[in-house]
Amino acid sequence: LDQIIPQHVAIIMDGNGRWALRQGLPRTYGHKKGVDVIRNVVEFSLQKGIKVLSLWAFGRDNWSRPIAEVDYLMQLFLHVLQNERDILHKQGVKLCFTGNRLELSALIQQEIIIAEELTAKNCKMILNIVFNYSGHWDIMQAVKRISYSVVHDNLDLDSIDEDMVAKYLSTRDLPDPDLFIRTSGEQRISNFYLWQIAYTELYFSNLCWPEFDNTEFEKALEWFALRERRYGKISEQLLEEDYV
Ligand code: IPE
Ligand code: IPE
Ligand code: MG
């Protein structure tokens, strides 16, 4: 029997700093090491036939970190964008970005557009880089834009439903995540996707992101394949649906 593969996997890549400090190295070394792991996770996801891989690389709340670390993360993101887009393009990966772009430097915004345009027609897998994102920001911007449409475009209040709200979120073009993974042992969402994880299966790994490997990813996938996703129904109903 084929293993059930999640269509959309979303990962909070956490624990870079602690992993580095544990070996007496600066936190930034952990971030750099984390990029190697991203390359590997992308390849493994391609092999597995995962259709959407979302990786959270920077949260809006991370601006509160020491300026030197924030600068390092911005530089690293820029370098990865510039250096990896060609290989990702060759691999058939379509790059997309969720988060508030307008708060990023002009150069980063420009590189994001280049990467998106270069890979726009690829369809092997979507690599969704979640950058300068927070769940509260996303819901807030959706509320603002819907309100604008009510006031200025005669949007009928009664036509606002859950599907419409989802269409105003920054993830409008993506399916909701099936499997969520957070590394480093922390069992919290930390203002990542909120609306979108209503029925996502949550997997917490004790490994720090620089240690995350195929064995651990495979473990998460095997665990996912054993979940029964009921969406409010009862087991017997799901079995019946299998036969129709
Ligand atoms: C995750 O690792 C990467 C980013 C937030 C950019 P952390 O930097 O949060 O590492 P820890 O959690 O402090 O160890
Ligand atoms: C979330 O991790 C952000 C990313 C991994 C990009 P944090 O490390 O910033 O979250 P908290 O502060 O531990 O909750
Ligand atoms: Mg952290």
CSV table of N, CA, C and O in Angstrom, one decimal, residues 32-151:
chain,number,residue,atom,x,y,z
A,32,LYS,N,23.3,29.7,9.5
A,32,LYS,CA,24.0,29.3,8.3
A,32,LYS,C,23.8,27.8,8.0
A,32,LYS,O,23.6,27.4,6.9
A,33,LYS,N,24.0,27.1,9.1
A,33,LYS,CA,23.9,25.6,9.0
A,33,LYS,C,22.5,25.2,8.6
A,33,LYS,O,22.3,24.3,7.9
A,34,GLY,N,21.5,26.0,9.0
A,34,GLY,CA,20.1,25.8,8.7
A,34,GLY,C,19.8,25.8,7.2
A,34,GLY,O,18.9,25.1,6.8
A,35,VAL,N,20.6,26.6,6.5
A,35,VAL,CA,20.4,26.7,5.0
A,35,VAL,C,20.7,25.3,4.4
A,35,VAL,O,20.0,24.9,3.5
A,36,ASP,N,21.8,24.6,4.8
A,36,ASP,CA,22.1,23.3,4.3
A,36,ASP,C,21.0,22.4,4.5
A,36,ASP,O,20.6,21.5,3.6
A,37,VAL,N,20.3,22.5,5.6
A,37,VAL,CA,19.2,21.6,5.9
A,37,VAL,C,18.0,21.9,5.0
A,37,VAL,O,17.3,20.9,4.6
A,38,ILE,N,17.8,23.1,4.7
A,38,ILE,CA,16.7,23.5,3.8
A,38,ILE,C,16.9,22.8,2.4
A,38,ILE,O,16.0,22.2,1.9
A,39,ARG,N,18.2,22.9,1.9
A,39,ARG,CA,18.4,22.3,0.6
A,39,ARG,C,18.0,20.8,0.6
A,39,ARG,O,17.4,20.3,-0.3
A,40,ASN,N,18.4,20.1,1.7
A,40,ASN,CA,18.1,18.7,1.8
A,40,ASN,C,16.6,18.4,1.9
A,40,ASN,O,16.1,17.5,1.3
A,41,VAL,N,16.0,19.2,2.7
A,41,VAL,CA,14.5,19.0,2.9
A,41,VAL,C,13.8,19.3,1.6
A,41,VAL,O,12.8,18.6,1.3
A,42,VAL,N,14.2,20.2,0.8
A,42,VAL,CA,13.6,20.5,-0.5
A,42,VAL,C,13.7,19.2,-1.4
A,42,VAL,O,12.8,18.8,-2.0
A,43,GLU,N,14.9,18.7,-1.4
A,43,GLU,CA,15.1,17.5,-2.3
A,43,GLU,C,14.3,16.3,-1.8
A,43,GLU,O,13.7,15.6,-2.6
A,44,PHE,N,14.3,16.1,-0.5
A,44,PHE,CA,13.5,15.0,0.1
A,44,PHE,C,12.0,15.2,-0.2
A,44,PHE,O,11.4,14.2,-0.6
A,45,SER,N,11.6,16.4,-0.1
A,45,SER,CA,10.1,16.7,-0.4
A,45,SER,C,9.8,16.4,-1.9
A,45,SER,O,8.7,15.9,-2.2
A,46,LEU,N,10.7,16.8,-2.7
A,46,LEU,CA,10.5,16.5,-4.2
A,46,LEU,C,10.4,15.0,-4.4
A,46,LEU,O,9.5,14.5,-5.1
A,47,GLN,N,11.4,14.2,-3.8
A,47,GLN,CA,11.4,12.8,-3.9
A,47,GLN,C,10.0,12.2,-3.5
A,47,GLN,O,9.5,11.2,-4.0
A,48,LYS,N,9.5,12.7,-2.4
A,48,LYS,CA,8.3,12.2,-1.7
A,48,LYS,C,7.0,12.6,-2.5
A,48,LYS,O,6.0,12.1,-2.2
A,49,GLY,N,7.1,13.5,-3.4
A,49,GLY,CA,5.9,14.0,-4.1
A,49,GLY,C,5.1,15.0,-3.3
A,49,GLY,O,3.9,15.1,-3.6
A,50,ILE,N,5.7,15.6,-2.3
A,50,ILE,CA,5.0,16.7,-1.6
A,50,ILE,C,4.7,17.8,-2.6
A,50,ILE,O,5.6,18.2,-3.3
A,51,LYS,N,3.5,18.4,-2.6
A,51,LYS,CA,3.2,19.4,-3.6
A,51,LYS,C,3.5,20.8,-3.1
A,51,LYS,O,3.8,21.7,-3.9
A,52,VAL,N,3.3,21.1,-1.8
A,52,VAL,CA,3.6,22.4,-1.3
A,52,VAL,C,4.5,22.3,0.0
A,52,VAL,O,4.1,21.5,0.9
A,53,LEU,N,5.6,22.9,0.0
A,53,LEU,CA,6.5,23.0,1.2
A,53,LEU,C,6.6,24.4,1.7
A,53,LEU,O,7.1,25.2,1.0
A,54,SER,N,6.1,24.7,2.9
A,54,SER,CA,6.2,26.0,3.4
A,54,SER,C,7.2,26.0,4.5
A,54,SER,O,7.2,25.2,5.4
A,55,LEU,N,8.2,26.9,4.4
A,55,LEU,CA,9.2,27.0,5.4
A,55,LEU,C,9.2,28.4,6.0
A,55,LEU,O,9.3,29.4,5.3
A,56,TRP,N,9.0,28.5,7.3
A,56,TRP,CA,9.0,29.8,8.0
A,56,TRP,C,10.4,30.2,8.3
A,56,TRP,O,11.1,29.5,9.1
A,57,ALA,N,10.9,31.2,7.7
A,57,ALA,CA,12.3,31.7,7.9
A,57,ALA,C,12.4,32.9,8.7
A,57,ALA,O,13.5,33.2,9.3
A,58,PHE,N,11.4,33.7,8.8
A,58,PHE,CA,11.5,35.0,9.6
A,58,PHE,C,10.1,35.4,10.0
A,58,PHE,O,9.2,35.5,9.1
A,59,GLY,N,9.9,35.7,11.3
A,59,GLY,CA,8.6,36.1,11.8
A,59,GLY,C,8.6,37.6,12.0
A,59,GLY,O,9.7,38.2,12.3
A,60,ARG,N,7.5,38.2,11.9
A,60,ARG,CA,7.4,39.7,12.1
A,60,ARG,C,7.9,40.0,13.5
A,60,ARG,O,8.4,41.1,13.8
A,61,ASP,N,7.7,39.0,14.5
A,61,ASP,CA,8.1,39.3,15.8
A,61,ASP,C,9.6,39.2,16.0
A,61,ASP,O,10.1,39.6,17.0
A,62,ASN,N,10.3,38.6,15.0
A,62,ASN,CA,11.7,38.5,15.1
A,62,ASN,C,12.5,39.8,14.9
A,62,ASN,O,13.7,39.9,15.1
A,63,TRP,N,11.8,40.9,14.4
A,63,TRP,CA,12.4,42.2,14.3
A,63,TRP,C,12.9,42.6,15.7
A,63,TRP,O,13.8,43.5,15.8
A,64,SER,N,12.3,42.1,16.8
A,64,SER,CA,12.7,42.4,18.2
A,64,SER,C,14.0,41.9,18.6
A,64,SER,O,14.5,42.1,19.7
A,65,ARG,N,14.7,41.0,17.8
A,65,ARG,CA,16.0,40.4,18.2
A,65,ARG,C,17.1,41.5,18.1
A,65,ARG,O,16.9,42.6,17.5
A,66,PRO,N,18.3,41.2,18.6
A,66,PRO,CA,19.4,42.2,18.5
A,66,PRO,C,19.6,42.5,17.0
A,66,PRO,O,19.5,41.6,16.1
A,67,ILE,N,19.9,43.8,16.8
A,67,ILE,CA,20.0,44.3,15.4
A,67,ILE,C,21.0,43.5,14.6
A,67,ILE,O,20.7,43.2,13.4
A,68,ALA,N,22.1,43.1,15.2
A,68,ALA,CA,23.1,42.3,14.5
A,68,ALA,C,22.5,41.0,13.9
A,68,ALA,O,22.9,40.6,12.8
A,69,GLU,N,21.7,40.3,14.7
A,69,GLU,CA,21.1,39.1,14.3
A,69,GLU,C,20.1,39.3,13.2
A,69,GLU,O,20.1,38.5,12.2
A,70,VAL,N,19.3,40.3,13.3
A,70,VAL,CA,18.3,40.6,12.3
A,70,VAL,C,19.0,40.9,11.0
A,70,VAL,O,18.7,40.4,9.9
A,71,ASP,N,20.1,41.7,11.1
A,71,ASP,CA,20.9,42.1,9.8
A,71,ASP,C,21.4,40.8,9.2
A,71,ASP,O,21.4,40.6,8.0
A,72,TYR,N,21.9,39.9,10.0
A,72,TYR,CA,22.5,38.7,9.5
A,72,TYR,C,21.4,37.9,8.8
A,72,TYR,O,21.7,37.3,7.7
A,73,LEU,N,20.3,37.8,9.4
A,73,LEU,CA,19.2,37.0,8.8
A,73,LEU,C,18.7,37.6,7.5
A,73,LEU,O,18.4,36.8,6.5
A,74,MET,N,18.7,38.9,7.4
A,74,MET,CA,18.3,39.6,6.1
A,74,MET,C,19.4,39.3,5.0
A,74,MET,O,19.0,39.0,3.9
A,75,GLN,N,20.6,39.4,5.4
A,75,GLN,CA,21.7,39.2,4.4
A,75,GLN,C,21.7,37.7,4.0
A,75,GLN,O,21.9,37.4,2.8
A,76,LEU,N,21.5,36.8,4.9
A,76,LEU,CA,21.4,35.4,4.6
A,76,LEU,C,20.3,35.1,3.6
A,76,LEU,O,20.5,34.4,2.6
A,77,PHE,N,19.2,35.7,3.9
A,77,PHE,CA,18.0,35.5,3.0
A,77,PHE,C,18.3,36.0,1.6
A,77,PHE,O,18.0,35.3,0.6
A,78,LEU,N,18.9,37.2,1.5
A,78,LEU,CA,19.3,37.7,0.2
A,78,LEU,C,20.2,36.8,-0.5
A,78,LEU,O,20.0,36.5,-1.7
A,79,HIS,N,21.2,36.3,0.2
A,79,HIS,CA,22.2,35.4,-0.5
A,79,HIS,C,21.5,34.1,-1.0
A,79,HIS,O,21.8,33.7,-2.1
A,80,VAL,N,20.7,33.6,-0.1
A,80,VAL,CA,20.0,32.3,-0.5
A,80,VAL,C,19.2,32.5,-1.7
A,80,VAL,O,19.2,31.8,-2.7
A,81,LEU,N,18.4,33.7,-1.7
A,81,LEU,CA,17.6,34.0,-2.9
A,81,LEU,C,18.4,34.1,-4.1
A,81,LEU,O,18.0,33.5,-5.2
A,82,GLN,N,19.5,34.8,-4.1
A,82,GLN,CA,20.3,35.0,-5.3
A,82,GLN,C,21.0,33.7,-5.7
A,82,GLN,O,21.2,33.4,-6.9
A,83,ASN,N,21.5,32.9,-4.7
A,83,ASN,CA,22.3,31.8,-5.1
A,83,ASN,C,21.6,30.5,-5.4
A,83,ASN,O,22.1,29.6,-6.0
A,84,GLU,N,20.4,30.4,-4.9
A,84,GLU,CA,19.7,29.1,-5.0
A,84,GLU,C,18.6,29.1,-6.1
A,84,GLU,O,18.1,28.0,-6.4
A,85,ARG,N,18.2,30.2,-6.6
A,85,ARG,CA,17.0,30.2,-7.4
A,85,ARG,C,17.2,29.5,-8.7
A,85,ARG,O,16.3,28.8,-9.2
A,86,ASP,N,18.5,29.5,-9.3
A,86,ASP,CA,18.7,28.8,-10.5
A,86,ASP,C,18.6,27.3,-10.4
A,86,ASP,O,17.9,26.6,-11.2
A,87,ILE,N,19.1,26.8,-9.3
A,87,ILE,CA,19.1,25.3,-9.1
A,87,ILE,C,17.6,24.9,-8.8
A,87,ILE,O,17.2,23.9,-9.2
A,88,LEU,N,16.9,25.7,-8.0
A,88,LEU,CA,15.5,25.4,-7.7
A,88,LEU,C,14.7,25.4,-9.0
A,88,LEU,O,13.8,24.6,-9.2
A,89,HIS,N,15.0,26.4,-9.8
A,89,HIS,CA,14.3,26.4,-11.1
A,89,HIS,C,14.6,25.2,-11.9
A,89,HIS,O,13.7,24.6,-12.5
A,90,LYS,N,15.8,24.7,-12.0
A,90,LYS,CA,16.2,23.5,-12.7
A,90,LYS,C,15.5,22.3,-12.1
A,90,LYS,O,15.1,21.3,-12.8
A,91,GLN,N,15.2,22.3,-10.8
A,91,GLN,CA,14.5,21.2,-10.1
A,91,GLN,C,13.0,21.2,-10.4
A,91,GLN,O,12.3,20.3,-9.9
A,92,GLY,N,12.5,22.3,-11.0
A,92,GLY,CA,11.1,22.4,-11.3
A,92,GLY,C,10.3,22.9,-10.2
A,92,GLY,O,9.1,22.7,-10.1
A,93,VAL,N,11.0,23.6,-9.3
A,93,VAL,CA,10.3,24.2,-8.1
A,93,VAL,C,9.8,25.6,-8.4
A,93,VAL,O,10.5,26.4,-9.0
A,94,LYS,N,8.6,25.8,-8.0
A,94,LYS,CA,8.0,27.2,-8.1
A,94,LYS,C,8.1,27.9,-6.8
A,94,LYS,O,7.7,27.4,-5.7
A,95,LEU,N,8.8,29.0,-6.8
A,95,LEU,CA,9.0,29.8,-5.5
A,95,LEU,C,7.9,30.7,-5.3
A,95,LEU,O,7.4,31.5,-6.2
A,96,CYS,N,7.4,30.8,-4.1
A,96,CYS,CA,6.4,31.9,-3.7
A,96,CYS,C,6.7,32.3,-2.3
A,96,CYS,O,7.4,31.6,-1.5
A,97,PHE,N,6.3,33.5,-2.0
A,97,PHE,CA,6.7,34.1,-0.7
A,97,PHE,C,5.4,34.6,0.0
A,97,PHE,O,4.6,35.3,-0.6
A,98,THR,N,5.2,34.3,1.3
A,98,THR,CA,4.1,34.9,2.0
A,98,THR,C,4.7,35.7,3.2
A,98,THR,O,5.7,35.3,3.8
A,99,GLY,N,4.1,36.8,3.4
A,99,GLY,CA,4.5,37.7,4.5
A,99,GLY,C,4.4,39.1,4.0
A,99,GLY,O,4.0,39.4,2.9
A,100,ASN,N,4.7,40.1,4.9
A,100,ASN,CA,4.6,41.5,4.5
A,100,ASN,C,5.9,42.0,3.8
A,100,ASN,O,6.9,42.2,4.5
A,101,ARG,N,5.8,42.0,2.5
A,101,ARG,CA,7.0,42.4,1.7
A,101,ARG,C,7.4,43.9,1.9
A,101,ARG,O,8.5,44.3,1.8
A,102,LEU,N,6.3,44.7,2.1
A,102,LEU,CA,6.6,46.2,2.1
A,102,LEU,C,7.5,46.6,3.2
A,102,LEU,O,8.1,47.7,3.1
A,103,GLU,N,7.6,45.8,4.2
A,103,GLU,CA,8.6,46.1,5.3
A,103,GLU,C,10.0,45.6,5.1
A,103,GLU,O,10.9,45.8,5.9
A,104,LEU,N,10.2,45.0,3.9
A,104,LEU,CA,11.6,44.5,3.6
A,104,LEU,C,12.3,45.5,2.8
A,104,LEU,O,11.7,46.4,2.2
A,105,SER,N,13.6,45.3,2.7
A,105,SER,CA,14.4,46.3,1.9
A,105,SER,C,14.0,46.2,0.4
A,105,SER,O,13.5,45.2,0.0
A,106,ALA,N,14.3,47.3,-0.3
A,106,ALA,CA,13.9,47.4,-1.7
A,106,ALA,C,14.7,46.3,-2.5
A,106,ALA,O,14.1,45.6,-3.4
A,107,LEU,N,15.9,46.0,-2.1
A,107,LEU,CA,16.7,45.0,-2.8
A,107,LEU,C,16.1,43.6,-2.6
A,107,LEU,O,15.9,42.8,-3.5
A,108,ILE,N,15.7,43.3,-1.3
A,108,ILE,CA,15.1,42.0,-1.1
A,108,ILE,C,13.7,41.9,-1.9
A,108,ILE,O,13.5,40.8,-2.5
A,109,GLN,N,13.0,42.9,-1.9
A,109,GLN,CA,11.7,42.9,-2.6
A,109,GLN,C,11.9,42.6,-4.1
A,109,GLN,O,11.2,41.8,-4.7
A,110,GLN,N,13.0,43.2,-4.6
A,110,GLN,CA,13.3,43.0,-6.0
A,110,GLN,C,13.7,41.6,-6.3
A,110,GLN,O,13.3,41.0,-7.3
A,111,GLU,N,14.6,41.0,-5.4
A,111,GLU,CA,15.0,39.7,-5.6
A,111,GLU,C,13.9,38.7,-5.5
A,111,GLU,O,13.9,37.6,-6.1
A,112,ILE,N,12.9,39.0,-4.6
A,112,ILE,CA,11.8,38.1,-4.5
A,112,ILE,C,11.0,38.0,-5.8
A,112,ILE,O,10.6,37.0,-6.3
A,113,ILE,N,10.8,39.2,-6.4
A,113,ILE,CA,10.1,39.3,-7.7
A,113,ILE,C,10.8,38.5,-8.8
A,113,ILE,O,10.2,37.7,-9.5
A,114,ILE,N,12.1,38.6,-8.8
A,114,ILE,CA,12.9,37.9,-9.8
A,114,ILE,C,12.8,36.4,-9.6
A,114,ILE,O,12.5,35.7,-10.6
A,115,ALA,N,12.9,36.0,-8.4
A,115,ALA,CA,12.7,34.5,-8.1
A,115,ALA,C,11.3,34.0,-8.5
A,115,ALA,O,11.2,32.9,-9.1
A,116,GLU,N,10.3,34.8,-8.2
A,116,GLU,CA,9.0,34.4,-8.5
A,116,GLU,C,8.7,34.3,-10.0
A,116,GLU,O,8.1,33.4,-10.5
A,117,GLU,N,9.2,35.3,-10.7
A,117,GLU,CA,9.0,35.4,-12.2
A,117,GLU,C,9.8,34.2,-12.9
A,117,GLU,O,9.3,33.6,-13.8
A,118,LEU,N,11.0,34.0,-12.4
A,118,LEU,CA,11.8,33.0,-13.0
A,118,LEU,C,11.2,31.6,-12.9
A,118,LEU,O,11.2,30.8,-13.9
A,119,THR,N,10.5,31.3,-11.8
A,119,THR,CA,10.0,30.0,-11.5
A,119,THR,C,8.5,29.8,-11.6
A,119,THR,O,7.9,28.8,-11.3
A,120,ALA,N,7.9,30.9,-12.1
A,120,ALA,CA,6.4,31.0,-12.1
A,120,ALA,C,5.7,29.8,-12.8
A,120,ALA,O,4.6,29.4,-12.4
A,121,LYS,N,6.4,29.3,-13.9
A,121,LYS,CA,5.7,28.2,-14.6
A,121,LYS,C,6.0,26.8,-14.2
A,121,LYS,O,5.5,25.8,-14.7
A,122,ASN,N,6.9,26.7,-13.2
A,122,ASN,CA,7.2,25.3,-12.7
A,122,ASN,C,6.1,24.8,-11.9
A,122,ASN,O,5.3,25.5,-11.3
A,123,CYS,N,6.0,23.4,-11.9
A,123,CYS,CA,4.8,22.8,-11.2
A,123,CYS,C,5.2,21.5,-10.5
A,123,CYS,O,4.3,20.9,-10.0
A,124,LYS,N,6.4,21.2,-10.3
A,124,LYS,CA,6.8,20.0,-9.6
A,124,LYS,C,6.4,20.1,-8.1
A,124,LYS,O,5.9,19.3,-7.5
A,125,MET,N,6.8,21.3,-7.6
A,125,MET,CA,6.5,21.5,-6.2
A,125,MET,C,6.5,23.0,-6.0
A,125,MET,O,7.3,23.7,-6.6
A,126,ILE,N,5.7,23.5,-5.1
A,126,ILE,CA,5.7,24.9,-4.7
A,126,ILE,C,6.6,25.0,-3.4
A,126,ILE,O,6.3,24.3,-2.4
A,127,LEU,N,7.6,25.8,-3.4
A,127,LEU,CA,8.4,26.1,-2.2
A,127,LEU,C,7.9,27.5,-1.7
A,127,LEU,O,8.2,28.5,-2.4
A,128,ASN,N,7.1,27.5,-0.7
A,128,ASN,CA,6.6,28.7,-0.1
A,128,ASN,C,7.4,29.2,1.0
A,128,ASN,O,7.5,28.6,2.1
A,129,ILE,N,8.2,30.3,0.8
A,129,ILE,CA,9.1,30.8,1.8
A,129,ILE,C,8.2,31.9,2.6
A,129,ILE,O,7.8,32.8,2.1
A,130,VAL,N,8.1,31.6,3.9
A,130,VAL,CA,7.3,32.4,4.7
A,130,VAL,C,8.2,33.4,5.4
A,130,VAL,O,9.1,33.0,6.3
A,131,PHE,N,8.2,34.6,5.0
A,131,PHE,CA,9.2,35.6,5.5
A,131,PHE,C,8.5,36.9,5.9
A,131,PHE,O,7.7,37.4,5.2
A,132,ASN,N,8.9,37.4,7.0
A,132,ASN,CA,8.2,38.6,7.6
A,132,ASN,C,6.7,38.3,7.8
A,132,ASN,O,5.9,39.2,7.3
A,133,TYR,N,6.4,37.2,8.3
A,133,TYR,CA,5.0,36.8,8.5
A,133,TYR,C,4.6,36.7,9.9
A,133,TYR,O,5.4,36.4,10.8
A,134,SER,N,3.3,37.0,10.2
A,134,SER,CA,2.8,36.6,11.5
A,134,SER,C,1.3,36.3,11.2
A,134,SER,O,0.7,36.9,10.4
A,135,GLY,N,0.7,35.3,12.0
A,135,GLY,CA,-0.7,35.0,11.8
A,135,GLY,C,-1.6,36.1,12.1
A,135,GLY,O,-2.6,36.4,11.4
A,136,HIS,N,-1.3,36.9,13.2
A,136,HIS,CA,-2.1,38.1,13.5
A,136,HIS,C,-2.1,39.1,12.4
A,136,HIS,O,-3.1,39.7,12.0
A,137,TRP,N,-0.9,39.4,11.8
A,137,TRP,CA,-0.8,40.3,10.7
A,137,TRP,C,-1.6,39.9,9.6
A,137,TRP,O,-2.3,40.7,9.0
A,138,ASP,N,-1.6,38.6,9.3
A,138,ASP,CA,-2.3,38.1,8.1
A,138,ASP,C,-3.8,38.3,8.2
A,138,ASP,O,-4.5,38.8,7.3
A,139,ILE,N,-4.3,37.9,9.4
A,139,ILE,CA,-5.8,38.1,9.7
A,139,ILE,C,-6.1,39.6,9.7
A,139,ILE,O,-7.1,40.0,9.1
A,140,MET,N,-5.3,40.4,10.3
A,140,MET,CA,-5.5,41.8,10.3
A,140,MET,C,-5.6,42.4,8.9
A,140,MET,O,-6.5,43.2,8.6
A,141,GLN,N,-4.6,42.1,8.0
A,141,GLN,CA,-4.6,42.7,6.7
A,141,GLN,C,-5.9,42.2,5.9
A,141,GLN,O,-6.4,42.9,5.1
A,142,ALA,N,-6.3,41.0,6.2
A,142,ALA,CA,-7.5,40.5,5.5
A,142,ALA,C,-8.7,41.3,5.9
A,142,ALA,O,-9.5,41.7,5.1
A,143,VAL,N,-8.8,41.5,7.2
A,143,VAL,CA,-10.0,42.3,7.8
A,143,VAL,C,-10.0,43.7,7.2
A,143,VAL,O,-11.0,44.2,6.7
A,144,LYS,N,-8.8,44.3,7.1
A,144,LYS,CA,-8.7,45.6,6.5
A,144,LYS,C,-9.2,45.7,5.1
A,144,LYS,O,-9.9,46.5,4.7
A,145,ARG,N,-8.7,44.7,4.3
A,145,ARG,CA,-9.1,44.7,2.9
A,145,ARG,C,-10.5,44.4,2.6
A,145,ARG,O,-11.2,44.9,1.7
A,146,ILE,N,-11.1,43.5,3.5
A,146,ILE,CA,-12.5,43.2,3.3
A,146,ILE,C,-13.3,44.4,3.7
A,146,ILE,O,-14.3,44.8,3.0
A,147,SER,N,-12.9,45.1,4.8
A,147,SER,CA,-13.6,46.3,5.2
A,147,SER,C,-13.6,47.4,4.1
A,147,SER,O,-14.5,48.1,3.9
A,148,TYR,N,-12.4,47.5,3.5
A,148,TYR,CA,-12.3,48.4,2.4
A,148,TYR,C,-13.3,48.2,1.3
A,148,TYR,O,-13.9,49.1,0.8
A,149,SER,N,-13.4,46.9,1.0
A,149,SER,CA,-14.4,46.5,-0.1
A,149,SER,C,-15.8,46.8,0.3
A,149,SER,O,-16.6,47.1,-0.5
A,150,VAL,N,-16.1,46.6,1.6
A,150,VAL,CA,-17.5,46.9,2.1
A,150,VAL,C,-17.7,48.4,1.9
A,150,VAL,O,-18.8,48.9,1.4
A,151,VAL,N,-16.7,49.2,2.3
A,151,VAL,CA,-16.9,50.7,2.3
A,151,VAL,C,-16.9,51.2,0.8
A,151,VAL,O,-17.7,52.1,0.5
